[in-house]
mmCIF file of C-alpha atoms in Angstrom:
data_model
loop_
_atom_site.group_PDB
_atom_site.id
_atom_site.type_symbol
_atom_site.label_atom_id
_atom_site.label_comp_id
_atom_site.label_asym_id
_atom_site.label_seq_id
_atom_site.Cartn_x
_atom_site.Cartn_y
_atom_site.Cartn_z
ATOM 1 C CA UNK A 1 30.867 7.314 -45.124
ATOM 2 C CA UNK A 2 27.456 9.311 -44.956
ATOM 3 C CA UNK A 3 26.940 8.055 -48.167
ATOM 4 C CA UNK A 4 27.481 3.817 -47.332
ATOM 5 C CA UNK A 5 25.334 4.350 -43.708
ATOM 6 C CA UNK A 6 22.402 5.700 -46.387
ATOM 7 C CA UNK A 7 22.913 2.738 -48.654
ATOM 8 C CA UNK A 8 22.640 0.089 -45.680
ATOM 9 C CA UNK A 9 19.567 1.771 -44.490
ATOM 10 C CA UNK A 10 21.566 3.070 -41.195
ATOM 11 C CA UNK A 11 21.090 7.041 -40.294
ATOM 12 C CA UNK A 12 21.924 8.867 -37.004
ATOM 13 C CA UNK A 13 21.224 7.285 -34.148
ATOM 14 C CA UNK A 14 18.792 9.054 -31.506
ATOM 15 C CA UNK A 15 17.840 9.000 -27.982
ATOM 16 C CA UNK A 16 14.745 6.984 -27.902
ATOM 17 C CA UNK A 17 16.243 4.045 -30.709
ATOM 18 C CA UNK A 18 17.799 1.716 -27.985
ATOM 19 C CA UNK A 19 13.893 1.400 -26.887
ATOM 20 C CA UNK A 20 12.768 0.066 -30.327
ATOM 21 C CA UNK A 21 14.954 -2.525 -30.071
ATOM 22 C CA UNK A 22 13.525 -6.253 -28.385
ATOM 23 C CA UNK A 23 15.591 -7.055 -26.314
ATOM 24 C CA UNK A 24 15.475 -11.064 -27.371
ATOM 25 C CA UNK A 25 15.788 -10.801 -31.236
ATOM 26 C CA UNK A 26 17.078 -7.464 -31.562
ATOM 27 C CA UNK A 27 14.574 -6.586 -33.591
ATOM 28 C CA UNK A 28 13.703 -2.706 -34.268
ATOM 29 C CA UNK A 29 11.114 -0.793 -35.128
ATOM 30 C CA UNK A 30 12.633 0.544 -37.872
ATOM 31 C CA UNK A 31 12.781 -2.308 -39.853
ATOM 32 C CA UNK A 32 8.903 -3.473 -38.480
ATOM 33 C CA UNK A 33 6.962 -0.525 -38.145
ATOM 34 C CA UNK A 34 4.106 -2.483 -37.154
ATOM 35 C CA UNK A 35 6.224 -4.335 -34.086
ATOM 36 C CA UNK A 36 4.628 -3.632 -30.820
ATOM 37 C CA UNK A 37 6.147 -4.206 -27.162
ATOM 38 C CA UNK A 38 4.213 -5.901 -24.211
ATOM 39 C CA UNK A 39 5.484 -6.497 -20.590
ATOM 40 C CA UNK A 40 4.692 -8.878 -17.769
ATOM 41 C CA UNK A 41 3.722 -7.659 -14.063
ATOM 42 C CA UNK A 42 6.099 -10.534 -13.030
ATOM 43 C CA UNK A 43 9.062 -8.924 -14.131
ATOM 44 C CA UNK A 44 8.279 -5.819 -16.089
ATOM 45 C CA UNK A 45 10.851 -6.997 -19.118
ATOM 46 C CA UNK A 46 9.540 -5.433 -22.565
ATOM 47 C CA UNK A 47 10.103 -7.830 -25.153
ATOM 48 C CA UNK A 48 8.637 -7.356 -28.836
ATOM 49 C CA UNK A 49 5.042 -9.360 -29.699
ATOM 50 C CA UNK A 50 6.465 -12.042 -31.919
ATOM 51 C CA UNK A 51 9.005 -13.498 -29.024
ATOM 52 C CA UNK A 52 5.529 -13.645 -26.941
ATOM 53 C CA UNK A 53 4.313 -15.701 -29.111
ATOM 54 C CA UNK A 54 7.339 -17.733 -30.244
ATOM 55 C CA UNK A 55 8.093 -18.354 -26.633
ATOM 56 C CA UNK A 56 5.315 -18.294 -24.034
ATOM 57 C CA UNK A 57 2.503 -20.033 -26.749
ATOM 58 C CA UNK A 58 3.549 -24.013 -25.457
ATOM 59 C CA UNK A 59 2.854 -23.081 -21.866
ATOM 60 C CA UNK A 60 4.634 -21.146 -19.241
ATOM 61 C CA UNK A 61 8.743 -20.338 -19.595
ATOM 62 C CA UNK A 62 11.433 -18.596 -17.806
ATOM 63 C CA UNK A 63 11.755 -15.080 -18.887
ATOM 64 C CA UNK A 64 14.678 -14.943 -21.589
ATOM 65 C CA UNK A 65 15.778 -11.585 -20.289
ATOM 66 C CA UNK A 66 19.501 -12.844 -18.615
ATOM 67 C CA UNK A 67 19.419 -12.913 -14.834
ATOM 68 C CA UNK A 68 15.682 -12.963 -14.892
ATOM 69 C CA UNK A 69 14.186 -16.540 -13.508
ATOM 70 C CA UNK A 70 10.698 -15.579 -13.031
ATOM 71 C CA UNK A 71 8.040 -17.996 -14.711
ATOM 72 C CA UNK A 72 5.839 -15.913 -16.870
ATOM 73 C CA UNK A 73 2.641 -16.688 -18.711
ATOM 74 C CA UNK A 74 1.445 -15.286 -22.145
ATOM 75 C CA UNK A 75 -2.047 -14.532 -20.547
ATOM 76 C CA UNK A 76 -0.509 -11.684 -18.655
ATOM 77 C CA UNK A 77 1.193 -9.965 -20.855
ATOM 78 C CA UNK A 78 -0.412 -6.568 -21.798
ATOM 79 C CA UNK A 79 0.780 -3.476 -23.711
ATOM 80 C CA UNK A 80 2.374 -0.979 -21.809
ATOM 81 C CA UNK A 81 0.820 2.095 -20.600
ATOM 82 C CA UNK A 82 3.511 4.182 -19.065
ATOM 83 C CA UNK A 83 6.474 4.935 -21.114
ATOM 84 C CA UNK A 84 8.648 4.487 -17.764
ATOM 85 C CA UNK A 85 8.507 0.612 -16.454
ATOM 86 C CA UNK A 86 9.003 2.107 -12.930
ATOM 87 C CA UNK A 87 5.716 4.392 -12.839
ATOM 88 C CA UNK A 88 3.995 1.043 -14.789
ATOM 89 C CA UNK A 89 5.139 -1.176 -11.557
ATOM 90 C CA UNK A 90 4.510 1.861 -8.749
ATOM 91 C CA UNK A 91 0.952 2.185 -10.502
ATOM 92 C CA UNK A 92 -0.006 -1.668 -10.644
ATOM 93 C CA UNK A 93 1.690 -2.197 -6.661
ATOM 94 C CA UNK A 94 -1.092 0.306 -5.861
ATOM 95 C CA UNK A 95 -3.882 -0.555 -7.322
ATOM 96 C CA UNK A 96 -3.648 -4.206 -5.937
ATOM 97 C CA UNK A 97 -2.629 -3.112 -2.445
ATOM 98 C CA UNK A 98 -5.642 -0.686 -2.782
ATOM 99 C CA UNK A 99 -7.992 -3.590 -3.975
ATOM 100 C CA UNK A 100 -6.939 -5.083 -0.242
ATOM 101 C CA UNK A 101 -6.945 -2.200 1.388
ATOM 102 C CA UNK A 102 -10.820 -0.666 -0.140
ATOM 103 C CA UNK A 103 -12.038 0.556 3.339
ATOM 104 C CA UNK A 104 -13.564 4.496 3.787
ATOM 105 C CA UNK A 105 -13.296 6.987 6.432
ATOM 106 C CA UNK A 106 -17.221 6.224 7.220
ATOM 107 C CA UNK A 107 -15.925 2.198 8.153
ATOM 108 C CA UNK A 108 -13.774 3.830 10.791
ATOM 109 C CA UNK A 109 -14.911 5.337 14.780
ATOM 110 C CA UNK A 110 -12.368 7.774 14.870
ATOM 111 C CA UNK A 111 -10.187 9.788 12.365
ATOM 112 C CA UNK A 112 -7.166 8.258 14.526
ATOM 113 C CA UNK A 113 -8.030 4.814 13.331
ATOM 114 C CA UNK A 114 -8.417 5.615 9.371
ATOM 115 C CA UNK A 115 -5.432 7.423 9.627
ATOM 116 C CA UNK A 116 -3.283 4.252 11.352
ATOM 117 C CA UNK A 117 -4.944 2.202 8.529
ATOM 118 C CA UNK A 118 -3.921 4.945 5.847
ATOM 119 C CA UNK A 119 -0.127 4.518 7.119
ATOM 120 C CA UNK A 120 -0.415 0.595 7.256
ATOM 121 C CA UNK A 121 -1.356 0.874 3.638
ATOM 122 C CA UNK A 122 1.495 2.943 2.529
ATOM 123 C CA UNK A 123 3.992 0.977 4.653
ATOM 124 C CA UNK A 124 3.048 -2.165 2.507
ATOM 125 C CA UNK A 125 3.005 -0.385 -0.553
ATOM 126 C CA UNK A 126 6.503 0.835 0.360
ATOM 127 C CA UNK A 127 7.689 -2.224 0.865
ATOM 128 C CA UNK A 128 6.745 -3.965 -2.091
ATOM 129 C CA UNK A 129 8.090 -0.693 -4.302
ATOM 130 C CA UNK A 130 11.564 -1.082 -2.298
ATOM 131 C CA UNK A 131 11.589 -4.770 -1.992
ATOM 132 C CA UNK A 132 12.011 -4.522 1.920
ATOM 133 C CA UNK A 133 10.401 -7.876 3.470
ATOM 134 C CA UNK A 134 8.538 -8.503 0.480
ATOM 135 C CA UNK A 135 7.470 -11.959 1.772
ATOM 136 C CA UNK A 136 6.145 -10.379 5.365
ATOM 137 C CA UNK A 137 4.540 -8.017 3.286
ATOM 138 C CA UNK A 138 3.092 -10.410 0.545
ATOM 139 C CA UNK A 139 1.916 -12.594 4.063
ATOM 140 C CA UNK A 140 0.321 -9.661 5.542
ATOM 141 C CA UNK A 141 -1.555 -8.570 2.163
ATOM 142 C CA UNK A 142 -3.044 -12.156 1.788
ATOM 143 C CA UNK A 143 -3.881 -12.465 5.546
ATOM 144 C CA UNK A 144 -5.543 -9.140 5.537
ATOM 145 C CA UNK A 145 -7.722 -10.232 2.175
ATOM 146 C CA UNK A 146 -8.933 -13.409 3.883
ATOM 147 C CA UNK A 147 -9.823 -11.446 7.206
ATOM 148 C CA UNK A 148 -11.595 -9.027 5.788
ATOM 149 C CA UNK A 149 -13.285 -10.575 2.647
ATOM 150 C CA UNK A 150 -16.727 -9.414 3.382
ATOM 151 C CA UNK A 151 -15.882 -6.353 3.931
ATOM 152 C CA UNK A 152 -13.673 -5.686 1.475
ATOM 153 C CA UNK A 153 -16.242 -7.384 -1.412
ATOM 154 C CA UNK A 154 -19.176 -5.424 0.203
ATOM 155 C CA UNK A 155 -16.970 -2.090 -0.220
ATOM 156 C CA UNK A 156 -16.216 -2.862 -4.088
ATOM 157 C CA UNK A 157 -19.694 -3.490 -4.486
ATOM 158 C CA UNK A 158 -20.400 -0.172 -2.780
ATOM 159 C CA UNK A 159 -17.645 1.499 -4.887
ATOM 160 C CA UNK A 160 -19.322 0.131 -7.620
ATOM 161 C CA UNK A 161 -22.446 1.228 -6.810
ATOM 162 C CA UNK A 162 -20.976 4.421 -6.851
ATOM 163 C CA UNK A 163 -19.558 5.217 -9.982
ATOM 164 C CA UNK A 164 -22.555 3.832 -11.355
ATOM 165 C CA UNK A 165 -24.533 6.838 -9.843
ATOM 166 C CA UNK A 166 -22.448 9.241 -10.701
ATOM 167 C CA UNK A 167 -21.927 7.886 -14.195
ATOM 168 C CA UNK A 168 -25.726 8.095 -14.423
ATOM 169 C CA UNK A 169 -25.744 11.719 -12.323
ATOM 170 C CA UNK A 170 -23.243 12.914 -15.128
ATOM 171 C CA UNK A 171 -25.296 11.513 -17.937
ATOM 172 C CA UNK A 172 -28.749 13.157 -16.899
ATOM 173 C CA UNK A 173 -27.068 16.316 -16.460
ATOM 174 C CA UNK A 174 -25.294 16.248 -19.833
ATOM 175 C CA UNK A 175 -29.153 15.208 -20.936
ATOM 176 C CA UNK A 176 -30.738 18.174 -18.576
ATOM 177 C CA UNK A 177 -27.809 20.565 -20.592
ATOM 178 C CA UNK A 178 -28.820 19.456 -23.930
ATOM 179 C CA UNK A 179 -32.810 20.206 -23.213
ATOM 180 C CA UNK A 180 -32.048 23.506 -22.066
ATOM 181 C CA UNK A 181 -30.165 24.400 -24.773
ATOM 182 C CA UNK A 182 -32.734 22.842 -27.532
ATOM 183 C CA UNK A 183 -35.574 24.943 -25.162
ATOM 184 C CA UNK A 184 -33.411 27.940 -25.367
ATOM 185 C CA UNK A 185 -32.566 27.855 -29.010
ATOM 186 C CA UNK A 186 -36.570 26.881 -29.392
ATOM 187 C CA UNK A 187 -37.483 29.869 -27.928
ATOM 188 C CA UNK A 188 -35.266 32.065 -28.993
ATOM 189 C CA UNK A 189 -36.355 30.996 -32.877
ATOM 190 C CA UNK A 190 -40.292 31.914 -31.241
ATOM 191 C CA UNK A 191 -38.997 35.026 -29.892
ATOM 192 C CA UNK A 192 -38.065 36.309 -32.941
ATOM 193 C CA UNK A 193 -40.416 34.923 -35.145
ATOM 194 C CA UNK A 194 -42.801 36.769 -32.449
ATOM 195 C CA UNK A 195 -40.721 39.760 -32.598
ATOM 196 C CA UNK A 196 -40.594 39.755 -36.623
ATOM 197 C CA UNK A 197 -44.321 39.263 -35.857
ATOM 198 C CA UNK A 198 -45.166 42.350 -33.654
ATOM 199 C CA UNK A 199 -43.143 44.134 -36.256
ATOM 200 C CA UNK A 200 -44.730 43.722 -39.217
ATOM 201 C CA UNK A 201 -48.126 44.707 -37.604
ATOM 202 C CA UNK A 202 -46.797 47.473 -36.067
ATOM 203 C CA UNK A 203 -45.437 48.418 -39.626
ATOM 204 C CA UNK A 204 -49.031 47.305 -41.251
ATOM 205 C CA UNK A 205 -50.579 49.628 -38.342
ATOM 206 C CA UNK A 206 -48.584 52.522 -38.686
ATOM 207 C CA UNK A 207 -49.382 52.153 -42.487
ATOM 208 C CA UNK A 208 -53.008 52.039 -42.259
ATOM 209 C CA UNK A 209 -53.613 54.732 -39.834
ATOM 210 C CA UNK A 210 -54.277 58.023 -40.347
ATOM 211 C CA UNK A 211 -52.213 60.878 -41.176
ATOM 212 C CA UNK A 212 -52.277 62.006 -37.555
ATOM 213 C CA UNK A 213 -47.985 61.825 -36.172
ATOM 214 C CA UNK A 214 -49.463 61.497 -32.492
ATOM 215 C CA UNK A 215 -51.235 58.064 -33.085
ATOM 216 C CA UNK A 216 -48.523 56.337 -35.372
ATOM 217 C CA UNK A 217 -46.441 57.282 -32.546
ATOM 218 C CA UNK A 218 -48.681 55.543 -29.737
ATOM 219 C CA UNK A 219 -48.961 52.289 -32.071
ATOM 220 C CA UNK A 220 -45.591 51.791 -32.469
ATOM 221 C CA UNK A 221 -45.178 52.714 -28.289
ATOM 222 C CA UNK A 222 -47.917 50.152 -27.755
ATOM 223 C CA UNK A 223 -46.223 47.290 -29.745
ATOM 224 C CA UNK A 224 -42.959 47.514 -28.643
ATOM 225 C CA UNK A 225 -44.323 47.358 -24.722
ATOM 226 C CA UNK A 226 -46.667 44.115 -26.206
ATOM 227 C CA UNK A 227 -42.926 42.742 -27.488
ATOM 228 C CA UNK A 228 -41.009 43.710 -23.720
ATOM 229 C CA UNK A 229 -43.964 42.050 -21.624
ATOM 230 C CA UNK A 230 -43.951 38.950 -23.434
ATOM 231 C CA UNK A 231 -40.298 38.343 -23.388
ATOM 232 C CA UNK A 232 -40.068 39.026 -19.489
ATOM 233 C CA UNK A 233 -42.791 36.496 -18.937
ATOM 234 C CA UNK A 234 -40.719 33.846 -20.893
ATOM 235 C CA UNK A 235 -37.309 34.771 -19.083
ATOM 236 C CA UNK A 236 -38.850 34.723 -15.819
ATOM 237 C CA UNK A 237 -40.847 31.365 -16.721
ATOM 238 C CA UNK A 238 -37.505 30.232 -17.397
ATOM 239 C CA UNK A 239 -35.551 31.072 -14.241
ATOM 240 C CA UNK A 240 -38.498 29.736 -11.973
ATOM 241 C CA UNK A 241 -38.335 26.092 -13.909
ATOM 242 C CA UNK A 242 -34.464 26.277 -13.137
ATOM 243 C CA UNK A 243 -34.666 26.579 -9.596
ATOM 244 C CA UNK A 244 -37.486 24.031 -9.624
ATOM 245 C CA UNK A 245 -34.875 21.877 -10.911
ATOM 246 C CA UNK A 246 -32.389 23.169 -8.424
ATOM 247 C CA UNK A 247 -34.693 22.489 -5.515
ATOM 248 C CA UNK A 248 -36.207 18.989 -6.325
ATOM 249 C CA UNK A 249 -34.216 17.138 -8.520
ATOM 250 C CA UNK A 250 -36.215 14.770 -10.091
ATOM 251 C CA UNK A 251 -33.341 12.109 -11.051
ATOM 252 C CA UNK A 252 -33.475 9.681 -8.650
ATOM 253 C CA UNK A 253 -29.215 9.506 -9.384
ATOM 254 C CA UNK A 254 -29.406 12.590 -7.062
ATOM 255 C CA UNK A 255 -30.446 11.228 -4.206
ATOM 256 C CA UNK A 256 -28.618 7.566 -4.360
ATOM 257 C CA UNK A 257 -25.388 9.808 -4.899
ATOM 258 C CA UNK A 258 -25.840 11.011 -1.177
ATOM 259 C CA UNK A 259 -27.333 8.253 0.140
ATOM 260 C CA UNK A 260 -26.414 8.025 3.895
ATOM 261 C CA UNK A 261 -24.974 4.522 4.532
ATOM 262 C CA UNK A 262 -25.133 4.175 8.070
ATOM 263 C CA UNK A 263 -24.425 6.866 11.091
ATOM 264 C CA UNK A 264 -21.536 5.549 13.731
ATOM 265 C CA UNK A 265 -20.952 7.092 16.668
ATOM 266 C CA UNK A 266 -18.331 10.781 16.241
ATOM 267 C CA UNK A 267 -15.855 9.802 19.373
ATOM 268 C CA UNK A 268 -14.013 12.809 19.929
ATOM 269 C CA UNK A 269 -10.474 12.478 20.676
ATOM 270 C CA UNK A 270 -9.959 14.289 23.853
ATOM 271 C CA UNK A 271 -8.270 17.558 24.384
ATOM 272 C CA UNK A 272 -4.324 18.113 24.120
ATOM 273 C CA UNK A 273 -2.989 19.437 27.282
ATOM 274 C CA UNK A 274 -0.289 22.241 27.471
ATOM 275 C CA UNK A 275 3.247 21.388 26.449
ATOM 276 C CA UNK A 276 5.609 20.390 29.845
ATOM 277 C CA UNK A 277 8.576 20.352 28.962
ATOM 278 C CA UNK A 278 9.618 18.690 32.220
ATOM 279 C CA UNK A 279 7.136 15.870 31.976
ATOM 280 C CA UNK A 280 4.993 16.329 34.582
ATOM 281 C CA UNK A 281 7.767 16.202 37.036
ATOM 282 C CA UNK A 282 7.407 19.037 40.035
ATOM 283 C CA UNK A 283 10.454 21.266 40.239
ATOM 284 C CA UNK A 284 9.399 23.650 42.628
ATOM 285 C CA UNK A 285 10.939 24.717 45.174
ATOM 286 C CA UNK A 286 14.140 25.858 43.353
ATOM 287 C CA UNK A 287 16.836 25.351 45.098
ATOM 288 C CA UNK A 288 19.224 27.909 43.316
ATOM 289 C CA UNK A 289 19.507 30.837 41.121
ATOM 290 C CA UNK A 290 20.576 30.808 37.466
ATOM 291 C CA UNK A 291 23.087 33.204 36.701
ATOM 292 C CA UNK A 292 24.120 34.936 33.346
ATOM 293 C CA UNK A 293 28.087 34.043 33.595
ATOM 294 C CA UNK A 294 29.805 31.753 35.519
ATOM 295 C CA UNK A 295 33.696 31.779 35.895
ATOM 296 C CA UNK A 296 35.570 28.483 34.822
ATOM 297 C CA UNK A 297 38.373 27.889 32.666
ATOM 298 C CA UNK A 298 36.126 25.611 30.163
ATOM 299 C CA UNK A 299 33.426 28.070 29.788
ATOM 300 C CA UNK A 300 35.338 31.144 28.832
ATOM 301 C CA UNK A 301 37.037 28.882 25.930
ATOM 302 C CA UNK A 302 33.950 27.679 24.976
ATOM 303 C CA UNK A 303 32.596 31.219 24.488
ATOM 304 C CA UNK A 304 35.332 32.070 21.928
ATOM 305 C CA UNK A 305 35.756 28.927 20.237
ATOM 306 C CA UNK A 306 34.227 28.923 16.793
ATOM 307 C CA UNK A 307 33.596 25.744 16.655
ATOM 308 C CA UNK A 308 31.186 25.830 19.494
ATOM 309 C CA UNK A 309 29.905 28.991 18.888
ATOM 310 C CA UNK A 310 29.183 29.030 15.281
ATOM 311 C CA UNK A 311 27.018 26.299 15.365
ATOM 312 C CA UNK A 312 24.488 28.191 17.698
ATOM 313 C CA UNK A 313 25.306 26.436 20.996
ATOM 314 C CA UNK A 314 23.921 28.978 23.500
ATOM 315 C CA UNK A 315 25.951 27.825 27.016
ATOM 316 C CA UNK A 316 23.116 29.442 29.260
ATOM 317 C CA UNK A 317 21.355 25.834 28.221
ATOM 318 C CA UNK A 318 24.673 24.256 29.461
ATOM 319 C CA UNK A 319 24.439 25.975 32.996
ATOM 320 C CA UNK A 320 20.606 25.509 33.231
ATOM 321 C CA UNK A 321 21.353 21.561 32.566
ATOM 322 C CA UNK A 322 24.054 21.400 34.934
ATOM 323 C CA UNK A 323 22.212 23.292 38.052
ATOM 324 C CA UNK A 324 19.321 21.223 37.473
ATOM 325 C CA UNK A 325 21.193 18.373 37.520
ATOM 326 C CA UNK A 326 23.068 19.048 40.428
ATOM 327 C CA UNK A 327 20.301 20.389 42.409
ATOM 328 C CA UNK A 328 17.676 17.569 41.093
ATOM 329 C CA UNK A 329 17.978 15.181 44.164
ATOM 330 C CA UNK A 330 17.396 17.574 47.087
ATOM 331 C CA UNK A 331 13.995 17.137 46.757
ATOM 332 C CA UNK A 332 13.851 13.922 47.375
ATOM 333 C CA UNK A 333 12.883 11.957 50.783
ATOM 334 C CA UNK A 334 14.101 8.234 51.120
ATOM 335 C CA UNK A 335 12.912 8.297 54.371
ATOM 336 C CA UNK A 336 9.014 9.571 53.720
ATOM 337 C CA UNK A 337 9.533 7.180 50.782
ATOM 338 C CA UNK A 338 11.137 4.263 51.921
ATOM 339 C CA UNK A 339 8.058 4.283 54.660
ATOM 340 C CA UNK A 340 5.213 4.532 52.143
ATOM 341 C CA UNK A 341 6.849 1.527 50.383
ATOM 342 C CA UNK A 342 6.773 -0.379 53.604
ATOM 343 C CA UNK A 343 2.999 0.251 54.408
ATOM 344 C CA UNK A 344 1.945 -1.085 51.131
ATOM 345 C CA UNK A 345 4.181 -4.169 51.740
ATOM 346 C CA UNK A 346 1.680 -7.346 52.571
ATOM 347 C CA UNK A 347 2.199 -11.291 52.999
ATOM 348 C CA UNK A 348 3.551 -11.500 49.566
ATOM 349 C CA UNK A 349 6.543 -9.370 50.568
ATOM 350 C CA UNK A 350 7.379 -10.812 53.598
ATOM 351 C CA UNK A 351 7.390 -13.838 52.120
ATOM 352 C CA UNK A 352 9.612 -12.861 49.352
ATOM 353 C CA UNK A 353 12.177 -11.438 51.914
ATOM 354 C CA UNK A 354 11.877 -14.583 53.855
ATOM 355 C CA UNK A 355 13.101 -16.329 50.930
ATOM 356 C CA UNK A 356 15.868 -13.763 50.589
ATOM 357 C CA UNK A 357 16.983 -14.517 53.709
ATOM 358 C CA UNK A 358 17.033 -18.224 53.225
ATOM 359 C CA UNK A 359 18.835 -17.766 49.555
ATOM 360 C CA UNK A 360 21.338 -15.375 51.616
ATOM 361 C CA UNK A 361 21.984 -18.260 54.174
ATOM 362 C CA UNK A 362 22.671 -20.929 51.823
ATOM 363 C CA UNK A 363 25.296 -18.437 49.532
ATOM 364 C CA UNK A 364 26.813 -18.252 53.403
ATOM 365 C CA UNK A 365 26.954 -21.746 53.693
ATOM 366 C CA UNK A 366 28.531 -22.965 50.522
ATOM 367 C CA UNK A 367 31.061 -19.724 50.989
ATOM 368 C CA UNK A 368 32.236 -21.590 53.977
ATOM 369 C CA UNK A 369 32.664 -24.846 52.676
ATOM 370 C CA UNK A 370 34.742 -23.653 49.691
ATOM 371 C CA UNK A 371 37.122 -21.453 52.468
ATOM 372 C CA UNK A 372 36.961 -24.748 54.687
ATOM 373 C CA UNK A 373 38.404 -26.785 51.452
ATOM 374 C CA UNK A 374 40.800 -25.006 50.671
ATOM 375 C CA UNK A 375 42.694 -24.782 53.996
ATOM 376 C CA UNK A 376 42.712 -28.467 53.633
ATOM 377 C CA UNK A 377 44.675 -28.666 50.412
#
C-alpha cells in the first residue's frame, strides 16, 4: 500500500493539510506551490486566488462558501495576516471601531468621562465580536461618526501629526547615534595616531640624549603626562557637547513631540466618604442587646447541620438581622410625622382631597344603585 500512495503522489497526511486545501475547487498546495489564499472582511471565508478571479472578476457575487449569502467584491479581498480567521476579524472590528472612537484623555474634563467613553467603546466592540445587536451597534457606530466628524478628522490629523514627529524624532536620533560614533571612531584613530606620535619622539628623545639614566627618565615622564593631558581634554570636550545636546536639543522634532495642545480645566472628583453600611439611616438609640446564643429549636439544628454550617453561614448575622428587624420600627413617630406632612400641605392638596371626596361620593352613589337594582329583580 505504502508503495501505490507514493506512486499517486499521496503521503501521510498532517495537521495543517486540510488548510491548503480551497475550499471551492479543492485545490491544494501541494499540487500548486505557488497557490495563495485571500479572505474577505465580509465573511472571512479563505478561498484560493484563482476562484477570486474566476468568480468575483464580472462584478460582485454571493460568496460560494455554502450557507454564506453575503455579497462580496474582489476589491476587498486581501491576503491574510493572522493564521487564525478569528484574531484576523477581532483585529479588523477594532481598528474600525477605534477609527470612530479616536478621542484622547486630553479631549476629556475628567478621568470619569474618558473612562465612560473607554467602556462605550469596548461595549460596541463586544458586540460586534459576539454578534449581540449588531444592527443597534452598527446604528450607534455610524451616528457617532457623523456627530463627531470634526473631531474625530481633526484627531487623525493630530495622530498623524504625531507619528510623523516621532518618526522624524527616531530618525535624528538614529542620525545623532551615527555622528557620535563616526566622531568617536575619528578620534579614537587621532588618539592613537597622537599617541604613536608622542611615542616615537619620546623614543627619538630618549635616543638622542645623553648617557645620563636621570634625564631619559624625566623625558619619557614628561611625554607620557603630554599624552594623559591631551586625552582628558578630548574626553571631557566630549561629555560637555553631550549634555549640550541633552539640554537644548536642537531638532525642532523635540519640541513638536511635546507640544502642549491646549490646557482644560483638572475638575477633581470629590472625596469618597466612609463606608455606611446602613445607608445613612440613624440607628441609634438601640433598642436591645445582641446576645451570643439564643435558645430555639431551629437554631440549635442549624448549628449542627452541615449543610448550613459548612458553607460558612455564621448565625450571629441571622440574629443581628432578625433584632434589627424586629426592633426597626420603634423609632418611628407617625404622629410627629404625619403633622410635618400636614404643614407642608397647600391649595394643591386640599384640592386634591376635595376631589377625593367627590370621587368617594360618586363610588357611594353608583354602589347604591346597583344594591337598589337588584332588590328589584
Amino acid at each position: 500500500m505504502s508503495r501505490s500512495m507514493q506512486s499517486n503522489g499521496a503521503g501521510p497526511r498532517r495537521p495543517g493539510d486540510r488548510e491548503d486545501i480551497c475550499p471551492v475547487c479543492k485545490s491544494t498546495r501541494y499540487l500548486n506551490p505557488e497557490m495563495r489564499f485571500l479572505v474577505n472582511p465580509e465573511c472571512y471565508h479563505k478561498m484560493c486566488e484563482s476562484c477570486v478571479d474566476r468568480i468575483f472578476s464580472q462584478g460582485p457575487a454571493a460568496c460560494p462558501i455554502a450557507g454564506c449569502a453575503r455579497t462580496l467584491r474582489k476589491q476587498r479581498f486581501r491576503q491574510q495576516t493572522f493564521e487564525d480567521l478569528k484574531i484576523e476579524r477581532e483585529v479588523d472590528i477594532r481598528r474600525r471601531v477605534a477609527t470612530a472612537f479616536n478621542c484622547q484623555e486630553s479631549d476629556f474634563e475628567t478621568l470619569l468621562a474618558y473612562n465612560n467613553y473607554l467602556e462605550d467603546m469596548e461595549v460596541a466592540t463586544f458586540n460586534l465580536l459576539q454578534g449581540v445587536d449588531v444592527d443597534a451597534t452598527e446604528r450607534k457606530l455610524a451616528a457617532f461618526a457623523a456627530q463627531n466628524a470634526a473631531s474625530i478628522s481633526a484627531n487623525n490629523a493630530k495622530a498623524t501629526e504625531t507619528r510623523t514627529a516621532q518618526h522624524a524624532h527616531t530618525a535624528a536620533q538614529k542620525e545623532q547615534a551615527r555622528l557620535n560614533r563616526a566622531g568617536a571612531t575619528r578620534a579614537d584613530v587621532a588618539s592613537m595616531a597622537e599617541r604613536e606620535e608622542a611615542h616615537r619622539e619620546a623614543i627619538d628623545a630618549v635616543a638622542n640624549a645623553k648617557d645620563e639614566p636621570g634625564q631619559k627618565v624625566v623625558l619619557l615622564k614628561k611625554s607620557t603626562a603630554r599624552r594623559t593631558a591631551a586625552e582628558k581634554a578630548r574626553d571631557k570636550q566630549r561629555q560637555q557637547q553631550q549634555q549640550q545636546q541633552l539640554q537644548h536639543p536642537g531638532d525642532s522634532t523635540d519640541h513638536e513631540i511635546y507640544k502642549i495642545q491646549g490646557l482644560k480645566p483638572v475638575i477633581h472628583p470629590p472625596p469618597e466618604k466612609a463606608y455606611d453600611p446602613f445607608g445613612g439611616m440613624a440607628h441609634t438609640p438601640v433598642y436591645y442587646t445582641l446576645q451570643s446564643h439564643y435558645e430555639h429549636p431551629w437554631l440549635d439544628r442549624a448549628r449542627t447541620d452541615p449543610g448550613i454550617v459548612a458553607g460558612g453561614y455564621d448565625l450571629r448575622e441571622y440574629y443581628h438581622r432578625t433584632m434589627l428587624a424586629a426592633f426597626a420600627g420603634l423609632g418611628c413617630f407617625i404622629d410627629e410625622e404625619m403633622g410635618e406632612k400636614e404643614k407642608g400641605r397647600g391649595e394643591g392638596d386640599d384640592k386634591m382631597v376635595a376631589t377625593e371626596g367627590a370621587a368617594m361620593a360618586a363610588a357611594a352613589a353608583a354602589g347604591a344603585d346597583r344594591a337598589a337594582r337588584r332588590d328589584v329583580l
